[in-house]
């Protein structure tokens, strides 16, 4: 299949990324971005425009390939650096379009560029200055871009061009237009782009990049080859995509706009990190998560940068991830680690019992679950099924490590069955009969809650209400009045009321496989095929998207989401290593 309406996505392993698609950018999130040590994301290059008909976009894990009429372009990072390398099959004209900005700074005034073109290095100095014509909360800042291209022919353009961002317009994500700076035009066969806080540093980085440009980054050779064909390619791509989101600060939740370290997302990736041989990253991530738990037994939604908002389920997912890591490698955590885990776990359970129970069930206020948007009166306040299951999983882990039984585990399980298992299915809330896919999360973390027979009764009742013909799961009953079939973009109406989440789809298939792979084979096969299709043919090629429309399969939301990649890895590993499909 020939792809043109897709993206290529690369990361520099330091939090920066490059996202390119059509010759002219269609989103303000596209381009060459760098992330600083203080966790700020800066856009440097908006697009590298080649004025030729685009025939195809493809990727080879570490390289984005764009094929034009008469020439092929390859874009990659210089190994070990945040510098970009652009190669052509023959000398080609490139229009360098710049847009100096912090990722969320949409100011249009006070943007100054100065170009210095000597014989060897082109240096561009960008400054963002205060301007009385508009208010800004992002302050003043600057950077230097150094460009080496030899041999080359350079013409300074020094013009401003307005670009319409159609991708952002479709997402209802303003601003949908922006003036960018056409700095210069270069004709060359090889070009490197390097950034620095000073002109000297940028030039040094460019010289190092030019020297090391012949080296090629190699994908992780330790990844297990499990199957053939599309599944093999998608599995390898998902492993690479998840690894590419690892930074020195932690695991980015998603790109391009969830580049921060979100606790829930990081916790859910822990089992997959072990599968892709990143066990030490999994260990350090898990320990950082539990050390970040606040006195109220909750985790901040984000830890880098820290957020004031808390969430309950990130705590449960953290301990569930630790439990999974311990089951696969009991020696991963030292005795000191285990003592910290157990003492923190006991403290959390004790605090939950004292402060968060209502009628012996975990009660949370609005926006405390993974479905954290509000539309009309739908905010998922109250006692939610996945929260009970996550607390039960915490009690199970406490029992496993301490070898002592807390009677509350049995009491909570019985109370949860009584409050939620009604009319032949699992309610989403103890007083909320809406059908949502959170029962699959409950099965995933605590399958002991119901008997196998009763789980099948629940799933047989709810799955047809959530099923989407293309191979996805709706985030709400498709017959419910709140259901929205087409994504509403940044408007939250459809986000948890119709949009299909790939991480939920993958966990659903994994649960169905574990419960009864023969009975639910149709669903397992269809979900696996849809997720594979998203990775190989849609969005950012080789990466797993955040969400899809309900009515038709799309790549929507972030083009690479950590928990989507992670749960796909788990699904394929579960199907082809732990058990035959």
Coordinates of C-alpha atoms in Angstrom, one line a residue:
X1 CA 0.0 0.0 0.0
X2 CA 1.3 3.5 -0.9
X3 CA 1.1 6.0 2.0
X4 CA 1.0 9.7 1.6
X5 CA -1.6 10.9 4.2
X6 CA 0.5 9.6 7.1
X7 CA 3.4 10.8 9.3
X8 CA 6.9 9.7 10.1
X9 CA 7.9 10.1 13.8
X10 CA 11.4 9.9 15.3
X11 CA 12.7 10.7 18.8
X12 CA 16.1 11.6 20.0
X13 CA 15.8 9.7 23.3
X14 CA 16.2 12.9 25.2
X15 CA 12.5 14.0 24.9
X16 CA 12.8 15.7 21.5
X17 CA 11.1 14.5 18.4
X18 CA 10.7 15.0 14.7
X19 CA 7.3 14.6 13.1
X20 CA 6.9 15.1 9.3
X21 CA 4.4 14.1 6.7
X22 CA 3.3 16.1 3.7
X23 CA 6.0 18.5 2.3
X24 CA 4.3 21.4 4.0
X25 CA 3.3 20.9 7.7
X26 CA -0.4 20.4 8.4
X27 CA -0.1 20.8 12.2
X28 CA 1.7 23.1 14.6
X29 CA 2.9 19.9 16.3
X30 CA 4.9 18.8 13.3
X31 CA 8.5 19.7 12.7
X32 CA 11.8 19.4 14.6
X33 CA 11.3 19.8 18.4
X34 CA 13.9 19.7 21.1
X35 CA 13.4 19.3 24.8
X36 CA 15.6 21.1 27.3
X37 CA 16.9 19.9 30.6
X38 CA 14.2 21.9 32.4
X39 CA 11.6 19.9 30.5
X40 CA 10.5 22.6 28.1
X41 CA 9.7 21.6 24.5
X42 CA 10.8 24.0 21.7
X43 CA 9.9 24.0 18.1
X44 CA 12.8 24.8 15.8
X45 CA 12.0 23.8 12.3
X46 CA 8.4 23.8 11.0
X47 CA 9.0 22.0 7.8
X48 CA 11.7 21.1 5.3
X49 CA 9.8 21.7 2.1
X50 CA 10.8 20.0 -1.1
X51 CA 8.9 21.5 -4.1
X52 CA 8.3 18.2 -5.8
X53 CA 5.2 15.9 -6.0
X54 CA 5.2 13.5 -3.0
X55 CA 4.7 9.8 -4.0
X56 CA 5.1 7.9 -0.7
X57 CA 6.0 8.2 2.9
X58 CA 7.6 5.2 4.6
X59 CA 9.7 4.4 7.7
X60 CA 12.5 2.0 8.7
X61 CA 12.2 2.5 12.5
X62 CA 15.1 5.0 12.8
X63 CA 14.5 6.7 9.4
X64 CA 11.7 8.5 7.7
X65 CA 11.7 8.1 3.9
X66 CA 9.8 10.4 1.6
X67 CA 9.8 9.5 -2.1
X68 CA 9.2 12.3 -4.6
X69 CA 9.2 12.4 -8.3
X70 CA 12.9 11.8 -9.2
X71 CA 14.4 11.9 -5.7
X72 CA 14.3 10.1 -2.4
X73 CA 14.7 11.8 1.0
X74 CA 15.8 10.1 4.2
X75 CA 15.5 11.9 7.6
X76 CA 17.1 10.5 10.8
X77 CA 18.8 11.6 14.0
X78 CA 22.6 11.4 14.1
X79 CA 23.2 8.5 16.5
X80 CA 23.6 9.6 20.1
X81 CA 22.6 13.2 19.3
X82 CA 19.6 15.5 19.0
X83 CA 20.9 16.7 15.6
X84 CA 18.9 15.9 12.5
X85 CA 20.3 14.5 9.3
X86 CA 18.7 14.9 5.9
X87 CA 19.9 12.9 2.9
X88 CA 18.9 12.8 -0.7
X89 CA 19.5 10.4 -3.6
X90 CA 20.7 13.4 -5.6
X91 CA 21.3 17.1 -4.9
X92 CA 17.9 18.6 -4.0
X93 CA 16.4 22.0 -3.2
X94 CA 15.1 22.4 0.4
X95 CA 13.1 25.3 1.7
X96 CA 13.9 25.6 5.4
X97 CA 10.8 26.9 7.2
X98 CA 11.4 27.9 10.8
X99 CA 9.1 28.5 13.7
X100 CA 10.8 29.3 17.0
X101 CA 8.4 28.7 19.8
X102 CA 7.7 26.9 23.0
X103 CA 5.2 24.1 22.1
X104 CA 2.2 25.9 23.6
X105 CA 3.3 29.5 22.9
X106 CA 1.2 30.7 20.0
X107 CA 2.2 34.4 20.1
X108 CA 2.8 35.9 16.7
X109 CA 4.8 39.1 17.6
X110 CA 8.3 39.4 19.0
X111 CA 9.9 36.7 16.9
X112 CA 13.3 37.7 15.5
X113 CA 15.7 35.8 13.3
X114 CA 19.3 36.6 12.3
X115 CA 21.2 34.6 9.7
X116 CA 24.9 34.3 9.5
X117 CA 26.2 32.4 6.4
X118 CA 29.9 31.7 6.3
X119 CA 31.7 29.2 4.1
X120 CA 31.2 26.2 6.3
X121 CA 28.3 26.7 8.7
X122 CA 25.0 28.6 8.5
X123 CA 24.0 29.9 11.9
X124 CA 20.6 31.2 12.7
X125 CA 19.9 33.1 15.9
X126 CA 16.2 33.1 17.1
X127 CA 15.0 35.4 19.9
X128 CA 11.5 35.5 21.3
X129 CA 11.0 39.0 22.9
X130 CA 8.2 40.7 24.7
X131 CA 5.9 42.7 22.5
X132 CA 3.4 45.2 23.7
X133 CA 0.9 44.1 21.0
X134 CA 0.1 40.9 22.9
X135 CA 0.3 39.3 26.4
X136 CA 2.4 36.2 26.9
X137 CA 3.0 33.9 29.9
X138 CA 5.9 32.1 28.3
X139 CA 8.6 34.8 28.7
X140 CA 11.6 35.6 26.5
X141 CA 13.8 32.9 25.1
X142 CA 16.3 32.1 22.4
X143 CA 18.2 29.4 20.6
X144 CA 20.7 28.9 17.8
X145 CA 20.4 26.6 14.8
X146 CA 23.6 25.6 13.0
X147 CA 23.4 24.0 9.5
X148 CA 26.1 22.2 7.6
X149 CA 25.6 21.1 4.0
X150 CA 28.5 20.4 1.7
X151 CA 28.6 21.0 -1.1
X152 CA 25.8 23.4 -1.1
X153 CA 24.2 26.4 -2.7
X154 CA 22.3 28.7 -0.4
X155 CA 19.9 31.5 -1.0
X156 CA 18.5 33.6 1.9
X157 CA 14.7 33.9 1.6
X158 CA 14.0 36.0 4.7
X159 CA 10.2 36.0 4.2
X160 CA 7.2 35.2 6.3
X161 CA 4.6 32.7 5.0
X162 CA 1.2 31.9 6.4
X163 CA 0.5 28.2 6.7
X164 CA -3.0 26.7 7.2
X165 CA -2.9 23.8 9.6
X166 CA -5.6 21.5 8.3
X167 CA -4.8 18.7 10.7
X168 CA -5.4 21.0 13.7
X169 CA -8.5 22.4 12.1
X170 CA -10.0 18.9 11.8
X171 CA -9.2 18.4 15.5
X172 CA -10.9 21.7 16.4
X173 CA -7.5 22.7 17.9
X174 CA -6.8 26.4 17.4
X175 CA -4.8 28.2 16.2
X176 CA -5.4 26.8 12.8
X177 CA -3.1 29.2 10.9
X178 CA 0.4 30.5 11.7
X179 CA 3.0 32.7 10.0
X180 CA 6.3 30.9 9.8
X181 CA 9.7 32.1 8.7
X182 CA 11.1 31.0 5.4
X183 CA 14.8 31.4 6.3
X184 CA 16.6 30.1 3.3
X185 CA 16.8 27.7 0.4
X186 CA 19.6 25.1 0.3
X187 CA 20.5 22.8 -2.6
X188 CA 22.6 19.9 -1.4
X189 CA 22.7 16.1 -1.0
X190 CA 23.4 15.9 2.7
X191 CA 22.4 18.4 5.4
X192 CA 22.7 18.4 9.2
X193 CA 20.7 20.6 11.6
X194 CA 21.9 21.1 15.2
X195 CA 20.7 23.3 18.0
X196 CA 22.5 25.0 20.9
X197 CA 22.0 27.6 23.6
X198 CA 24.8 29.6 22.1
X199 CA 26.2 30.0 18.6
X200 CA 29.4 28.2 19.6
X201 CA 27.5 25.2 21.1
X202 CA 25.2 24.9 18.1
X203 CA 28.2 25.0 15.7
X204 CA 30.0 22.4 17.8
X205 CA 27.0 20.1 17.8
X206 CA 26.7 20.5 14.0
X207 CA 30.4 19.7 13.5
X208 CA 30.1 16.5 15.6
X209 CA 26.9 15.6 13.8
X210 CA 28.5 16.0 10.4
X211 CA 31.5 13.9 11.5
X212 CA 29.2 11.1 12.8
X213 CA 26.6 11.3 10.1
X214 CA 27.8 8.1 8.4
X215 CA 27.0 6.0 11.5
X216 CA 23.6 4.3 11.5
X217 CA 21.5 3.7 14.5
X218 CA 20.4 0.1 14.8
X219 CA 17.2 -1.2 16.3
X220 CA 17.2 -3.3 19.5
X221 CA 18.4 -6.7 18.3
X222 CA 17.2 -8.4 21.4
X223 CA 13.6 -8.1 20.5
X224 CA 12.0 -11.6 20.2
X225 CA 10.8 -12.5 16.7
X226 CA 7.5 -14.3 17.4
X227 CA 5.5 -14.4 14.2
X228 CA 5.8 -13.6 10.6
X229 CA 4.2 -11.0 8.2
X230 CA 2.3 -8.0 9.4
X231 CA 2.2 -9.1 13.0
X232 CA 5.9 -9.5 13.2
X233 CA 6.5 -6.1 11.7
X234 CA 3.9 -4.4 13.9
X235 CA 5.2 -6.1 17.0
X236 CA 8.8 -5.0 16.3
X237 CA 7.6 -1.5 15.5
X238 CA 5.6 -1.2 18.7
X239 CA 8.6 -2.4 20.7
X240 CA 10.7 0.3 19.0
X241 CA 8.0 2.9 19.5
X242 CA 7.7 2.2 23.2
X243 CA 11.5 2.3 23.6
X244 CA 11.6 5.6 21.7
X245 CA 9.4 7.2 24.3
X246 CA 11.9 6.5 27.1
X247 CA 13.9 9.6 28.2
X248 CA 16.3 10.3 31.0
X249 CA 13.3 11.8 32.9
X250 CA 11.0 8.8 32.4
X251 CA 8.5 7.5 29.9
X252 CA 6.6 10.1 27.9
X253 CA 2.9 9.4 27.8
X254 CA 2.6 10.2 24.1
X255 CA 3.7 12.4 21.2
X256 CA 3.3 15.0 20.1
X257 CA 1.4 16.7 23.0
X258 CA 1.6 14.3 25.9
X259 CA 5.4 14.6 26.1
X260 CA 5.3 14.9 29.9
X261 CA 5.6 12.0 32.4
X262 CA 2.1 11.0 33.3
X263 CA 1.9 8.6 36.3
X264 CA -1.0 6.4 35.1
X265 CA 0.5 6.0 31.6
X266 CA 3.9 5.2 33.0
X267 CA 2.5 2.6 35.4
X268 CA 0.5 0.8 32.7
X269 CA 3.6 0.4 30.5
X270 CA 5.6 -1.5 33.2
X271 CA 4.8 -5.1 32.1
X272 CA 5.7 -4.3 28.5
X273 CA 9.0 -2.7 29.5
X274 CA 10.0 -6.0 30.9
X275 CA 9.0 -7.8 27.7
X276 CA 11.2 -5.5 25.6
X277 CA 14.2 -6.1 27.9
X278 CA 14.0 -2.7 29.6
X279 CA 13.7 -4.2 33.0
X280 CA 15.9 -1.7 34.7
X281 CA 13.8 1.2 33.3
X282 CA 10.8 -0.6 34.6
X283 CA 12.3 -1.0 38.0
X284 CA 13.4 2.6 38.3
X285 CA 10.1 3.8 37.0
X286 CA 8.1 1.7 39.4
X287 CA 10.1 2.9 42.4
X288 CA 9.9 6.5 41.4
X289 CA 6.1 6.1 41.1
X290 CA 5.6 4.7 44.6
X291 CA 8.0 7.3 46.0
X292 CA 5.8 10.0 44.5
X293 CA 2.6 8.8 46.3
X294 CA 1.3 11.6 48.4
X295 CA 0.2 11.4 52.0
X296 CA -3.4 11.2 50.8
X297 CA -2.5 7.8 49.1
X298 CA -2.9 9.4 45.6
X299 CA -0.5 10.1 42.9
X300 CA -0.3 13.4 41.0
X301 CA -1.5 12.9 37.5
X302 CA 1.8 14.1 36.2
X303 CA 5.2 14.1 38.0
X304 CA 7.4 15.8 35.4
X305 CA 6.4 18.5 35.4
X306 CA 4.4 18.0 38.6
X307 CA 0.7 18.6 38.5
X308 CA -1.6 19.7 41.4
X309 CA -4.3 17.3 40.3
X310 CA -4.4 13.8 41.8
X311 CA -5.6 10.4 40.5
X312 CA -6.4 7.2 42.3
X313 CA -5.9 4.6 39.7
X314 CA -2.3 5.5 39.0
X315 CA -1.5 4.1 42.4
X316 CA -3.2 0.9 41.7
X317 CA -1.7 0.5 38.3
X318 CA 1.8 1.1 39.8
X319 CA 1.4 -1.7 42.3
X320 CA -0.2 -3.9 39.6
X321 CA 2.8 -3.3 37.4
X322 CA 5.2 -4.1 40.3
X323 CA 3.3 -7.3 40.9
X324 CA 3.6 -8.3 37.2
X325 CA 7.4 -7.5 37.2
X326 CA 7.8 -9.6 40.4
X327 CA 6.0 -12.5 38.8
X328 CA 8.3 -12.5 35.7
X329 CA 11.5 -11.8 37.5
X330 CA 11.5 -12.2 41.3
X331 CA 15.1 -10.9 41.6
X332 CA 14.4 -7.6 39.7
X333 CA 13.8 -5.8 43.0
X334 CA 16.3 -5.9 45.8
X335 CA 15.3 -6.8 49.4
X336 CA 15.5 -3.1 50.2
X337 CA 13.2 -2.3 47.2
X338 CA 10.7 -4.9 48.4
X339 CA 10.7 -3.4 51.9
X340 CA 10.0 0.0 50.4
X341 CA 7.2 -1.4 48.2
X342 CA 5.6 -3.3 51.1
X343 CA 5.7 -0.4 53.6
X344 CA 4.3 2.0 51.0
X345 CA 1.7 -0.5 50.0
X346 CA 0.6 -1.0 53.6
X347 CA 0.5 2.8 54.2
X348 CA -1.6 3.3 51.0
X349 CA -4.1 0.6 51.9
X350 CA -4.4 1.9 55.4
X351 CA -5.1 5.5 54.2
X352 CA -7.6 4.3 51.6
X353 CA -9.5 2.4 54.3
X354 CA -9.6 5.5 56.6
X355 CA -10.4 8.2 54.0
X356 CA -11.7 6.8 50.7
X357 CA -14.3 4.2 51.5
X358 CA -18.0 4.8 51.3
X359 CA -20.2 1.9 52.3
X360 CA -17.0 -0.3 52.2
X361 CA -16.3 0.6 48.5
X362 CA -13.6 3.0 47.1
X363 CA -15.3 6.3 46.4
X364 CA -13.6 8.9 44.2
X365 CA -14.7 12.5 43.2
X366 CA -15.2 13.6 39.6
X367 CA -12.2 13.3 37.1
X368 CA -10.3 10.9 39.3
X369 CA -10.4 7.9 36.9
X370 CA -8.7 7.4 33.5
X371 CA -12.0 8.7 32.0
X372 CA -11.2 12.2 33.3
X373 CA -13.3 14.4 31.1
X374 CA -16.7 15.9 31.9
X375 CA -19.6 16.3 29.5
X376 CA -23.0 17.4 30.8
X377 CA -23.2 15.5 34.1
X378 CA -21.0 12.6 33.1
X379 CA -17.9 12.8 35.3
X380 CA -17.7 9.2 36.7
X381 CA -17.9 10.3 40.3
X382 CA -18.5 7.6 42.9
X383 CA -17.6 4.0 43.3
X384 CA -16.1 2.7 40.0
X385 CA -15.5 -0.9 39.1
X386 CA -11.8 -0.6 38.0
X387 CA -11.0 1.2 41.3
X388 CA -12.4 -1.7 43.4
X389 CA -10.4 -4.2 41.2
X390 CA -7.2 -2.1 41.6
X391 CA -7.6 -2.0 45.4
X392 CA -8.2 -5.8 45.4
X393 CA -5.0 -6.2 43.3
X394 CA -3.1 -4.1 45.9
X395 CA -4.4 -6.4 48.7
X396 CA -3.4 -9.4 46.7
X397 CA 0.1 -8.0 46.3
X398 CA 0.3 -7.3 50.0
X399 CA -0.8 -10.8 50.7
X400 CA 1.9 -12.2 48.3
X401 CA 4.8 -10.2 49.7
X402 CA 3.9 -10.3 53.4
X403 CA 2.4 -13.8 53.3
X404 CA -0.4 -12.5 55.5
X405 CA -4.1 -12.4 54.6
X406 CA -6.0 -9.2 55.1
X407 CA -9.6 -10.1 55.7
X408 CA -10.6 -6.9 54.0
X409 CA -9.7 -8.5 50.6
X410 CA -12.4 -11.1 50.9
X411 CA -14.9 -8.5 52.3
X412 CA -14.2 -6.1 49.4
X413 CA -14.5 -8.8 46.8
X414 CA -17.8 -9.8 48.2
X415 CA -19.1 -6.3 48.5
X416 CA -18.0 -5.5 44.9
X417 CA -19.8 -8.5 43.5
X418 CA -22.9 -7.5 45.4
X419 CA -22.8 -3.8 44.4
X420 CA -21.7 -4.2 40.7
X421 CA -22.8 -7.6 39.4
X422 CA -26.4 -7.0 38.5
X423 CA -28.8 -7.9 35.7
X424 CA -26.3 -10.2 34.1
X425 CA -23.4 -7.8 33.7
X426 CA -20.9 -5.6 35.6
X427 CA -22.2 -2.0 36.3
X428 CA -19.7 0.8 35.6
X429 CA -20.5 2.3 38.9
X430 CA -22.2 0.9 42.0
X431 CA -25.2 3.1 41.2
X432 CA -24.4 3.6 37.5
X433 CA -25.7 0.9 35.1
X434 CA -24.0 2.5 32.0
X435 CA -22.1 -0.1 30.0
X436 CA -18.5 0.9 29.5
X437 CA -15.3 -1.2 28.8
X438 CA -14.0 -0.8 32.4
X439 CA -15.1 -4.3 33.3
X440 CA -12.2 -5.5 31.1
X441 CA -9.8 -3.5 33.3
X442 CA -11.4 -5.2 36.3
X443 CA -10.9 -8.7 34.8
X444 CA -7.3 -7.8 33.7
X445 CA -6.1 -6.8 37.2
X446 CA -8.3 -9.0 39.4
X447 CA -9.9 -11.9 37.5
X448 CA -10.7 -13.7 40.8
X449 CA -13.6 -11.2 41.3
X450 CA -16.0 -13.5 39.5
X451 CA -16.1 -17.1 38.4
X452 CA -15.3 -17.9 34.8
X453 CA -18.9 -18.7 34.1
X454 CA -20.1 -15.3 35.5
X455 CA -17.4 -13.4 33.6
X456 CA -18.6 -15.0 30.4
X457 CA -22.2 -14.0 31.3
X458 CA -21.0 -10.4 31.8
X459 CA -19.0 -10.2 28.6
X460 CA -21.6 -11.9 26.5
X461 CA -24.1 -9.2 27.7
X462 CA -21.8 -6.1 27.4
X463 CA -19.4 -6.8 24.5
X464 CA -22.1 -6.5 21.7
X465 CA -23.1 -3.2 23.2
X466 CA -19.5 -1.9 22.9
X467 CA -18.4 -3.6 19.7
X468 CA -17.4 -1.6 16.7
X469 CA -17.5 -3.4 13.3
X470 CA -14.0 -2.3 12.3
X471 CA -12.5 -4.1 15.3
X472 CA -12.6 -1.7 18.2
X473 CA -14.4 -1.1 21.5
X474 CA -16.5 2.0 22.2
X475 CA -15.8 3.9 25.4
X476 CA -19.6 3.8 26.1
X477 CA -22.6 1.7 25.1
X478 CA -23.2 2.5 21.4
X479 CA -27.0 2.8 22.1
X480 CA -26.6 5.3 25.0
X481 CA -27.7 8.9 24.4
X482 CA -24.2 10.2 25.2
X483 CA -22.6 8.1 22.5
X484 CA -20.8 10.1 19.8
X485 CA -19.7 8.2 16.7
X486 CA -17.1 10.7 15.3
X487 CA -14.3 12.2 17.3
X488 CA -14.9 15.8 18.5
X489 CA -11.2 16.5 18.7
X490 CA -10.1 18.8 21.5
X491 CA -13.8 19.2 22.5
X492 CA -14.1 16.4 25.1
X493 CA -17.6 15.3 24.2
X494 CA -16.6 12.1 22.4
X495 CA -13.3 11.4 24.2
X496 CA -14.8 9.0 26.8
X497 CA -18.2 8.8 25.2
X498 CA -17.7 7.0 22.0
X499 CA -14.0 7.3 21.0
X500 CA -12.3 3.9 20.8
X501 CA -9.1 3.7 22.8
X502 CA -6.4 1.4 21.4
X503 CA -5.0 0.5 24.8
X504 CA -8.5 -0.6 25.9
X505 CA -9.0 -2.5 22.7
X506 CA -5.7 -4.4 23.3
X507 CA -6.5 -5.2 26.9
X508 CA -10.0 -6.4 25.9
X509 CA -8.5 -8.8 23.4
X510 CA -6.0 -10.0 25.9
X511 CA -8.7 -10.6 28.5
X512 CA -10.9 -12.5 26.0
X513 CA -7.9 -14.6 25.1
X514 CA -7.2 -15.5 28.7
X515 CA -10.9 -16.1 29.5
X516 CA -11.8 -18.3 26.5
X517 CA -9.8 -17.9 23.3
X518 CA -12.1 -20.2 21.3
X519 CA -15.4 -18.6 22.3
X520 CA -14.1 -15.1 21.6
X521 CA -11.8 -15.8 18.7
X522 CA -13.7 -13.5 16.3
X523 CA -13.3 -10.5 18.6
X524 CA -9.6 -11.3 19.4
X525 CA -8.8 -11.6 15.7
X526 CA -10.6 -8.5 14.7
X527 CA -9.1 -6.3 17.5
X528 CA -5.6 -7.6 16.8
X529 CA -6.0 -6.9 13.1
X530 CA -7.3 -3.4 13.7
X531 CA -4.4 -2.5 16.1
X532 CA -1.9 -4.0 13.6
X533 CA -3.4 -1.9 10.8
X534 CA -3.1 1.3 12.9
X535 CA 0.6 0.6 13.6
X536 CA 1.5 -0.3 10.0
X537 CA -0.8 1.8 7.8
X538 CA -2.2 4.8 9.8
X539 CA -1.1 7.8 11.7
X540 CA 2.6 7.8 12.4
X541 CA 3.9 4.7 10.7
X542 CA 5.3 2.2 13.1
X543 CA 3.6 3.8 16.1
X544 CA 0.3 3.0 17.9
X545 CA -2.2 5.8 18.1
X546 CA -4.2 7.0 21.1
X547 CA -7.7 6.8 19.9
X548 CA -10.0 6.2 16.9
X549 CA -13.5 7.4 15.9
X550 CA -16.1 4.9 16.8
X551 CA -17.8 4.7 13.4
X552 CA -14.8 4.2 11.3
X553 CA -11.2 3.3 12.2
X554 CA -9.0 6.4 12.3
X555 CA -5.6 7.4 13.8
X556 CA -6.6 10.2 16.2
X557 CA -5.3 11.9 19.3
X558 CA -1.6 11.5 19.9
X559 CA 0.0 9.6 17.0
X560 CA 2.2 7.6 19.4
X561 CA 0.8 6.7 22.8
X562 CA 2.9 4.7 25.3
X563 CA 0.1 2.6 26.7
X564 CA -1.2 1.8 23.2
X565 CA 2.2 0.5 22.2
X566 CA 2.7 -1.3 25.5
X567 CA -0.6 -3.1 25.5
X568 CA -0.2 -4.2 21.9
X569 CA 3.2 -5.7 22.9
X570 CA 1.5 -7.5 25.8
X571 CA -1.3 -8.7 23.6
X572 CA 1.0 -10.2 20.9
X573 CA 3.3 -11.7 23.6
X574 CA 0.3 -13.2 25.4
X575 CA -1.1 -14.7 22.1
X576 CA 2.1 -16.1 20.7
X577 CA 4.5 -16.7 23.6
X578 CA 2.3 -17.5 26.6
X579 CA -0.3 -19.3 24.7
X580 CA -1.2 -20.3 21.1
X581 CA -3.9 -18.2 19.5

